[in-house]
Coordinates of C-alpha atoms in Angstrom, one line a residue:
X10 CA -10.5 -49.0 72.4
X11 CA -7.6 -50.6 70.5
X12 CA -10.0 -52.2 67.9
X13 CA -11.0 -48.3 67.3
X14 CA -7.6 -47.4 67.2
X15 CA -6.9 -50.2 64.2
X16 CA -10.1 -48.7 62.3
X17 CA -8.6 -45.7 62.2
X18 CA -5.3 -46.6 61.5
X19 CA -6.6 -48.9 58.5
X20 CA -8.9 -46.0 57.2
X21 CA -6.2 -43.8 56.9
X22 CA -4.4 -45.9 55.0
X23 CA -6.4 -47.2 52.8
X24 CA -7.6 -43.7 52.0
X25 CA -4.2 -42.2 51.4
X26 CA -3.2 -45.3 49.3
X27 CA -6.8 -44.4 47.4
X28 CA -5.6 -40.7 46.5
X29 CA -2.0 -42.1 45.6
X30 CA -3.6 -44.6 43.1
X31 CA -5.9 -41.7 42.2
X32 CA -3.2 -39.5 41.3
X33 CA -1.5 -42.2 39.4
X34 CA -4.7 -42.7 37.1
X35 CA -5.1 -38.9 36.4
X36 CA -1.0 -38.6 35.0
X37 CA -0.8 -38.4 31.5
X38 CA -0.3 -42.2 29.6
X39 CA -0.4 -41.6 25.8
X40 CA 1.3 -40.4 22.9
X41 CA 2.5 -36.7 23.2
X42 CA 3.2 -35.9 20.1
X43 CA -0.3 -37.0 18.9
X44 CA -1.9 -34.9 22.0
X45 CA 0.1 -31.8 21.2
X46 CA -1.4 -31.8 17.9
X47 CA -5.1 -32.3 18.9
X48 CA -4.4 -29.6 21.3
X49 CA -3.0 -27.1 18.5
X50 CA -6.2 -27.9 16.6
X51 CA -8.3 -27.4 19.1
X52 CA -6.5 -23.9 20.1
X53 CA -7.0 -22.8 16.5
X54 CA -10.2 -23.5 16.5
X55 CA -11.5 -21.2 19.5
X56 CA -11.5 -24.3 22.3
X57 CA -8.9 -22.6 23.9
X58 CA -9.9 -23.6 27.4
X59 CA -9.8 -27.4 26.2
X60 CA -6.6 -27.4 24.6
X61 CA -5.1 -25.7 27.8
X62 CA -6.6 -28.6 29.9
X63 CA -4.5 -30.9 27.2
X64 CA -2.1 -29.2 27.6
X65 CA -1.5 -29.2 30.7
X66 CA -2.5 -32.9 31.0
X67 CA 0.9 -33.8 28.8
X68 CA 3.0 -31.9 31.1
X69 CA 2.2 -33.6 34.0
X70 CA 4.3 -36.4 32.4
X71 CA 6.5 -34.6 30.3
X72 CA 7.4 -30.9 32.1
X73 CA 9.8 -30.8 29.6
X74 CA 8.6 -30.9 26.2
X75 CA 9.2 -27.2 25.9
X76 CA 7.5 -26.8 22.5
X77 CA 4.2 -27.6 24.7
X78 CA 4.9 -26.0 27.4
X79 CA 5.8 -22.7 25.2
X80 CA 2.4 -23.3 23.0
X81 CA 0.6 -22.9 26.6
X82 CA 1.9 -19.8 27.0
X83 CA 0.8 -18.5 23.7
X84 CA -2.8 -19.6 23.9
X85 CA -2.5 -17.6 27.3
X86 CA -1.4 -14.8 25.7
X87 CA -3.9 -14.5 23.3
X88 CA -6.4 -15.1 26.0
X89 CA -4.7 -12.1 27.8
X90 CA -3.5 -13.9 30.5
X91 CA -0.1 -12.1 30.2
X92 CA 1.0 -13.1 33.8
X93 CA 0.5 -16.8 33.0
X94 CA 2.1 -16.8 30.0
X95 CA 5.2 -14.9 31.1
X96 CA 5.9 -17.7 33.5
X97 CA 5.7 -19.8 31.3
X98 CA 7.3 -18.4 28.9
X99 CA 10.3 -17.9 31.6
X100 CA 10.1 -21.8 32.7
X101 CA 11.1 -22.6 29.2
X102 CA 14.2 -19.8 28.7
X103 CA 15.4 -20.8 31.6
X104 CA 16.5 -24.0 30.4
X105 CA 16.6 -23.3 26.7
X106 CA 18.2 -19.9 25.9
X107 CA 18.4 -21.0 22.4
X108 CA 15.0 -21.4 21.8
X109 CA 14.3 -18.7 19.4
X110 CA 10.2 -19.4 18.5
X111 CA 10.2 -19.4 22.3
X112 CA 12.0 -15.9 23.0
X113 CA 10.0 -14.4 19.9
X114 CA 6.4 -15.0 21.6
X115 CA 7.7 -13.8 24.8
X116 CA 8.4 -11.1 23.9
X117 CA 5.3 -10.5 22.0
X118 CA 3.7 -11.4 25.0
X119 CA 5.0 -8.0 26.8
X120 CA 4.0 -6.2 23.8
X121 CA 0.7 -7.5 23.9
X122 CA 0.5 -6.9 27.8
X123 CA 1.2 -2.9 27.3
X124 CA 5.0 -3.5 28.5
X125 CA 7.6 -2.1 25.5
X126 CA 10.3 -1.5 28.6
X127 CA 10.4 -4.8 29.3
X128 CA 10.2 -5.9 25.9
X129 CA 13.3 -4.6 25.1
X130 CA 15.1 -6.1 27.7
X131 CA 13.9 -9.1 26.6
X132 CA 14.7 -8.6 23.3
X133 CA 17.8 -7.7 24.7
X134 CA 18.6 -11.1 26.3
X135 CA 17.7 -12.7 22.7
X136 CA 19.9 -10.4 20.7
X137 CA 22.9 -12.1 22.9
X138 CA 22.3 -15.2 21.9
X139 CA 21.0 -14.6 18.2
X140 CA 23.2 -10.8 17.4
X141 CA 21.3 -9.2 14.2
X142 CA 18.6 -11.3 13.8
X143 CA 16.3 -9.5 11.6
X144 CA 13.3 -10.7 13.7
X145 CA 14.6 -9.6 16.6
X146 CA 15.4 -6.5 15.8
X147 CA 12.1 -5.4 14.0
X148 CA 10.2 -6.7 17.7
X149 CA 12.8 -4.2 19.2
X150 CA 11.7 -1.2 17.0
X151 CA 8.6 -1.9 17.7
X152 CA 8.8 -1.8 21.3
X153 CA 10.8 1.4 21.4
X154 CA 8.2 2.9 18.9
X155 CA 5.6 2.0 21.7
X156 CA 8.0 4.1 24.1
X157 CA 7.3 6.9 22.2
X158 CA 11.2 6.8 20.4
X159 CA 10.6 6.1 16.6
X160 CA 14.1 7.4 16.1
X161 CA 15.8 4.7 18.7
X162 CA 12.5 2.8 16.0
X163 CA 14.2 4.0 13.2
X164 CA 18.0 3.5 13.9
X165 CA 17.4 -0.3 15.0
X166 CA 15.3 -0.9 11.7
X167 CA 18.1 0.6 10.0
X168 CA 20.4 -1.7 11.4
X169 CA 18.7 -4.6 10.4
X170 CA 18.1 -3.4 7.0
X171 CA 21.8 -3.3 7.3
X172 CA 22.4 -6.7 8.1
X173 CA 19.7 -8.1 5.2
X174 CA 19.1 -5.3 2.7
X175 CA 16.4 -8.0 1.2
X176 CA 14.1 -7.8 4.2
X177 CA 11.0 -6.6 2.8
X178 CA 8.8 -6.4 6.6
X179 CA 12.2 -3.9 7.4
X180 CA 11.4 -1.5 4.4
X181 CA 8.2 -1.3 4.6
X182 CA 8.5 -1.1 8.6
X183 CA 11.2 1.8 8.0
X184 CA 8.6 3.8 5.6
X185 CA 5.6 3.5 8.3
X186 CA 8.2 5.1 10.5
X187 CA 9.7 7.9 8.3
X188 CA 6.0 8.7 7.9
X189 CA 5.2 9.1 11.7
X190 CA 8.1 11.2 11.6
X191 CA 6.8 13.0 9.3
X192 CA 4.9 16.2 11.4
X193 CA 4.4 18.4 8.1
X194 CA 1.2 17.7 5.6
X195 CA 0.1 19.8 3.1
X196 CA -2.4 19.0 0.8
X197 CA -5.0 19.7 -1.9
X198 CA -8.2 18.5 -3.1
X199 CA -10.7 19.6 -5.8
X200 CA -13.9 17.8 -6.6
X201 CA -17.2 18.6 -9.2
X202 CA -20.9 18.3 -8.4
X203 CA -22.7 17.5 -12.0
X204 CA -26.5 17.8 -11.5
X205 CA -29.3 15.6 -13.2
X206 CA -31.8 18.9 -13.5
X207 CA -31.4 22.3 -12.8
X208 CA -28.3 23.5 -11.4
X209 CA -25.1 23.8 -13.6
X210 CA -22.0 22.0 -12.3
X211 CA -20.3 23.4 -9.1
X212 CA -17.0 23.3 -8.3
X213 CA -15.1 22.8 -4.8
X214 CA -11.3 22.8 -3.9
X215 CA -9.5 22.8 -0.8
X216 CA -5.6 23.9 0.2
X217 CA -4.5 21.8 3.6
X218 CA -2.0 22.5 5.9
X219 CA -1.4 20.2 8.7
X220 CA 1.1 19.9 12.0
X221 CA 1.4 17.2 14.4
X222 CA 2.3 18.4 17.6
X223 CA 2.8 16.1 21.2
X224 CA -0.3 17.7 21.8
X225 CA -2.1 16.4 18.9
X226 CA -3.2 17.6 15.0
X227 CA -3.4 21.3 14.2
X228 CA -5.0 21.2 10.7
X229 CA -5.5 24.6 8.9
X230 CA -7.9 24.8 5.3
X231 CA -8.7 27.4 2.8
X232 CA -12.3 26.2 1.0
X233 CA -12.9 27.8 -2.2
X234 CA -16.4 27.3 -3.6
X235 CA -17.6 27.8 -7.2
X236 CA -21.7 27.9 -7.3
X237 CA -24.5 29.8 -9.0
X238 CA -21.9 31.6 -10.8
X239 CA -20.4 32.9 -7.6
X240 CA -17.2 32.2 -6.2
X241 CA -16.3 32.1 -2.4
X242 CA -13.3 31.3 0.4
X243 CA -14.2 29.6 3.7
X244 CA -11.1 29.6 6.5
X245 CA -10.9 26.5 9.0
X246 CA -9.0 25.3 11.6
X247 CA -9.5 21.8 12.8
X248 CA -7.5 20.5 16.3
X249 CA -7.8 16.5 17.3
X250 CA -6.2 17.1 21.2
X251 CA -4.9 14.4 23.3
X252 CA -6.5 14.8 26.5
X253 CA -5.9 10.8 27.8
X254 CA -4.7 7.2 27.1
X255 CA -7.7 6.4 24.6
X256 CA -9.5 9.9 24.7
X257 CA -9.1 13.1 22.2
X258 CA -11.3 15.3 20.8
X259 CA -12.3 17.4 18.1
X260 CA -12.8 20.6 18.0
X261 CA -13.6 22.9 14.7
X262 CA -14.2 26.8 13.7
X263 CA -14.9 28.0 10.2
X264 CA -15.7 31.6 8.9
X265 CA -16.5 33.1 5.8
X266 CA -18.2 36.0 4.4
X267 CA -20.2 34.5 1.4
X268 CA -23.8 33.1 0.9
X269 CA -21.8 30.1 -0.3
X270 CA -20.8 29.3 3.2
X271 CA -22.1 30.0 6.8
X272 CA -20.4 33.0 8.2
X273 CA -19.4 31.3 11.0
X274 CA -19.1 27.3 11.6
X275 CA -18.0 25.2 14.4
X276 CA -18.1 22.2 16.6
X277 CA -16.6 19.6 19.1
X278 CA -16.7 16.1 19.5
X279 CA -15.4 14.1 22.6
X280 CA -14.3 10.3 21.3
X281 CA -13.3 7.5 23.3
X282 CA -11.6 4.0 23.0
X283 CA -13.3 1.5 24.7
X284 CA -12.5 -2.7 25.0
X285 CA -12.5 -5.0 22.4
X286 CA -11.6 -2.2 19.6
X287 CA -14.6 -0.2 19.9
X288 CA -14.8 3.7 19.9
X289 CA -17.5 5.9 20.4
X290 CA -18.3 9.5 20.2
X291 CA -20.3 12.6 21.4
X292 CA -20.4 16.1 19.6
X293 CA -22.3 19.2 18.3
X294 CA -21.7 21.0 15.1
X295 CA -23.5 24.6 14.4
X296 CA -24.1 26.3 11.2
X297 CA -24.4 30.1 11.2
X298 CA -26.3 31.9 8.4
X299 CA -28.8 34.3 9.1
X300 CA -30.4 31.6 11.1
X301 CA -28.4 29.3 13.2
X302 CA -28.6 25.3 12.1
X303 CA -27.4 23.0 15.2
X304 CA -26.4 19.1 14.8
X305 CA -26.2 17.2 17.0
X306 CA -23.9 13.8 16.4
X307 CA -22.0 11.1 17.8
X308 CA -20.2 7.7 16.4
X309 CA -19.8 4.0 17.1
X310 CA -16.9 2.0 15.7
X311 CA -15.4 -1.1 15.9
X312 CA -11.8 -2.1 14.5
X313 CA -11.9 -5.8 13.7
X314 CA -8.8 -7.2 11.8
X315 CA -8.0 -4.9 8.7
X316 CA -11.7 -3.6 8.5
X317 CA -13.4 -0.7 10.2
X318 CA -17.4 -0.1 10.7
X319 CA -19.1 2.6 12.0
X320 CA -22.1 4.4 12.6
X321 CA -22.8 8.0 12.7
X322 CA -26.4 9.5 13.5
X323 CA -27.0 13.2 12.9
X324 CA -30.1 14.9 14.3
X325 CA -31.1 18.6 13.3
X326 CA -33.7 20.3 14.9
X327 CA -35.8 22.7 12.7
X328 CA -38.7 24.3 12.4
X329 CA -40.6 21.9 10.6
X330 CA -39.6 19.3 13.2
X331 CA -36.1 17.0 14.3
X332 CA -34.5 15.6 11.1
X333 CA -33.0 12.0 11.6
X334 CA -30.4 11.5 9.3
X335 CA -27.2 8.7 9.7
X336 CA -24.0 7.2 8.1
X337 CA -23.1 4.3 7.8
X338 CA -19.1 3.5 7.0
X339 CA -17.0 0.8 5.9
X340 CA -13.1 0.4 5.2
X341 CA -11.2 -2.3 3.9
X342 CA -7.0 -1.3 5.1
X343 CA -4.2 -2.3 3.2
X344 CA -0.7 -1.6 4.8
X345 CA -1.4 1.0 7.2
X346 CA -4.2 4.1 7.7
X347 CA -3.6 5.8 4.4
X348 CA -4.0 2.7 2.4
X349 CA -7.5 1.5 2.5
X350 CA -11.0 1.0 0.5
X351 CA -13.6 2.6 1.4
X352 CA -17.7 2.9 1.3
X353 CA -20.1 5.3 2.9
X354 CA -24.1 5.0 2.9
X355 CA -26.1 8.1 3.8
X356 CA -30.0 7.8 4.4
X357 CA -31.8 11.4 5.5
X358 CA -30.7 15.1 5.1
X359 CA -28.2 16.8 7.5
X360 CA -26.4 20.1 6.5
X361 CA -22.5 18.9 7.8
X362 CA -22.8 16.0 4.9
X363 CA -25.1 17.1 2.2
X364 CA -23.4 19.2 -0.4
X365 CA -26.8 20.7 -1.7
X366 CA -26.7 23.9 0.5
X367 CA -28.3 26.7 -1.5
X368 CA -29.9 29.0 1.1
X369 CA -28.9 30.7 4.3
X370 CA -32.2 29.6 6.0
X371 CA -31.6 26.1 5.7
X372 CA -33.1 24.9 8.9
X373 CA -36.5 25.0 7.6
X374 CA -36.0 22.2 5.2
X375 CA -34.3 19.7 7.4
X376 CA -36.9 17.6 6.7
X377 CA -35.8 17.0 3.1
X378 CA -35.5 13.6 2.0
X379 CA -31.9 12.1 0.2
X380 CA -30.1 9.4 0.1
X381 CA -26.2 8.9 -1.0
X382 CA -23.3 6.0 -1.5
X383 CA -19.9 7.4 -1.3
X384 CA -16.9 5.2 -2.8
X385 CA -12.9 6.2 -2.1
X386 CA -9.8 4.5 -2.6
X387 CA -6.7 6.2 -1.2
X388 CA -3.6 4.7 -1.3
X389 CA 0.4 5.7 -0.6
X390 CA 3.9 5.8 -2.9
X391 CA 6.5 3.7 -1.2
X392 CA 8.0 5.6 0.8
X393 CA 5.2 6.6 2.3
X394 CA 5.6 10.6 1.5
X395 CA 3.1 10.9 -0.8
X396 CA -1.1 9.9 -0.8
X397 CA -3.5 10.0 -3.5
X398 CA -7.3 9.6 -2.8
X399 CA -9.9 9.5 -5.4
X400 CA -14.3 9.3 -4.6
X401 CA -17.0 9.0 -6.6
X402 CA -20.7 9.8 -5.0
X403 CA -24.2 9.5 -6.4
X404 CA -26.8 11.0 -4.2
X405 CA -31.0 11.1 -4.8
X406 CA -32.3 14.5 -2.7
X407 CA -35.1 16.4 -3.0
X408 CA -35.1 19.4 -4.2
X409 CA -35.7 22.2 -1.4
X410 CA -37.2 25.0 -3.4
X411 CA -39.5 21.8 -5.3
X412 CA -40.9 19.0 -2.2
X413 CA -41.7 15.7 -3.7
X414 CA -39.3 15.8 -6.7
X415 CA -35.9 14.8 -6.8
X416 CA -32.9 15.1 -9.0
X417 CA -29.4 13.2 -9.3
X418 CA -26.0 14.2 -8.0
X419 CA -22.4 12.5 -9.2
X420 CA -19.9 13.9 -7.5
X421 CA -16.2 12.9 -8.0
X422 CA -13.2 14.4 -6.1
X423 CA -9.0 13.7 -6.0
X424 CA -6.9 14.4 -3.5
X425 CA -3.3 14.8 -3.2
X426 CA -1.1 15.0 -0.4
X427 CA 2.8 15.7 0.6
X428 CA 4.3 14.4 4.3
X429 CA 7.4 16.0 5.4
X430 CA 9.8 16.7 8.4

């Protein structure tokens, strides 16, 4: 019995002594400095998971080195680990309230994490420590713009541009918000079709107003048409409402009275954000002449960096069967939405984006063949008030009242429009 006792006893020890040593082997025994960089590179270099095991690895020894411990944080943060990383985050401000890369990220990291209240607290906390800082402040104005305040936005921009005049990321930050403050648009456009064969050239101008409301965009339009030698006005009225977080619509009516146009126009269109920066979209658009045309439409996007994609089908029943039509769009952004390149392919003919619309019975030649390549550049003055757009289009379409033949389209249009309060 005693002999069994000693096993035991002699097991137990030699196992515990066994995890001790194994626990001593696992600690970290190596140049940190050197580690912290392979971790950095591996980080940048989409191995986040490994460089967090590295990571981690170092501050087994060194719980400490706060530049690690603070990297950590980030690579949770942009992993989206938010929860994680504000600990972390924390562990290190705790200690060292003067660490300013430290107190930026943090605070980024509440930004990030859909959290602009606590972000300015935060921010804050840092502004004690480092009063004025330009940094500091624009992270401020951008977590009170997330509040829905772009004055507070604007007054604590302001106040940094007051403290360094120089600070370019403050201007330009200060025009993006005296635009959103903006809630008056008005605008004009005029554009010419020039035909290969046929047709003379026809003309097309538009007068915008537009309101932004908590609700959403009101946008009203006056179309006035020049074709066949005949001149005509189209009214519109487009509303995007805000319905949820990451869901509006679109809803538009149209009437007129002339050949030129239908005599009554309108359609909806439900979009909705989804992860990773997609959206997609649902909607209907009808066409009323004599005859009534419906399309029937919907949209993928996907935001990636400065660049947009997106996809839009269109299909048109008729009598002569379903046309299949689409749309494909790309856009290159500059400094904000009204800055940008951009380049549209159209394959297949659909009545809401072909211009060649000579005959109130058009749904019996949704069948037609065309093809089109749309180019636009729009772009803003400094401060933001003003925006220019200029597009140039060649299309290749078939002629409706001629099957099998085609002729050439070059259409060019400029735009101008005025943001105020």
């Amino acid at each position: 019995m005693m002999a069994k006792i000693i096993i035991k006893l002699t097991f137990l020890v030699v196992f515990f002594g066994s995890f001790q040593m194994s626990g001593q082997e696992i600690k970290f025994d190596g140049d940190p400095d050197a580690s912290f960089e392979n971790a950095r590179n591996l980080a940048f270099n989409l191995q986040r998971k490994q460089a967090q095991d590295t990571l981690l690895f170092i501050l087994t020894k060194y719980p400490d080195y706060h530049d690690i411990r603070s990297f950590l944080a980030t690579t949770y943060s942009w992993d989206g680990e938010y929860k994680k990383a504000r600990k972390e985050f924390n562990y290190v401000l705790e200690k060292d309230k003067e660490n300013k890369p430290t107190w930026i990220a943090a605070i980024k990291n509440e930004l990030w994490a859909d959290l602009p209240y606590a972000a300015i607290d935060m921010t804050n906390n840092a502004l004690k420590t480092f009063p004025d800082d330009s940094e500091l402040l624009l992270l401020k104005a951008s977590a009170q713009e997330n509040t829905n305040n772009p004055l507070e936005a604007l007054s604590t921009i302001e106040l940094a541009l007051e403290k360094n005049p120089d600070d370019q990321k403050a201007k330009d930050y200060k025009a993006t918000l005296n635009n959103g403050l903006s809630r008056n648009a008005i605008g004009i456009t005029a554009s010419v079709d020039l035909y290969s064969d046929v047709f003379d050239p026809m003309q097309y101008y538009a007068l915008m107003y537009r309101r932004q409301t908590k609700y959403g965009s009101i946008i009203g339009r006056v179309n006035y048409n020049r074709r066949f030698n005949e001149n005509g006005l189209q009214y519109e009225v487009d509303l995007y409402p805000k319905i949820a977080k990451g869901l509006y619509a679109y809803v538009n009516v149209g009437i007129a009275n002339t050949f030129l146009f239908p005599d009554i126009k309108y359609g909806a269109e439900l979009f909705k954000s989804l992860p990773k920066s997609f959206e997609v979209s649902l909607g209907f658009r009808t066409l009323k002449y004599s005859t009534t045309t419906n399309i029937y439409t919907g949209s993928i996007g996907w935001y990636t960096g400065n660049s947009y994609l997106s996809f839009r089908p269109y299909f048109t029943p008729g009598e002569t069967g379903t046309s299949k039509s689409g749309t494909f769009t790309y856009r290159k952004y500059r400094s904000d939405a009204d800055n940008y390149l951009g380049v549209a392919v159209s394959v297949g003919f659909s009545p809401e984006i072909n211009q060649f619309n000579i005959n109130e019975n058009a749904a019996k030649f949704v069948d037609l063949e065309s093809q089109r390549i749309n180019m636009g550049y729009y772009f803003t003055s400094a401060n933001k008030q003003n925006a220019w757009g200029a597009q140039f289009a060649v299309s290749h379409q078939e002629i409706i009242f001629d099957q099998g033949n085609f002729f050439w389209i070059y259409s060019l249009a400029l735009s101008w429009e005025l943001k105020f309060k």
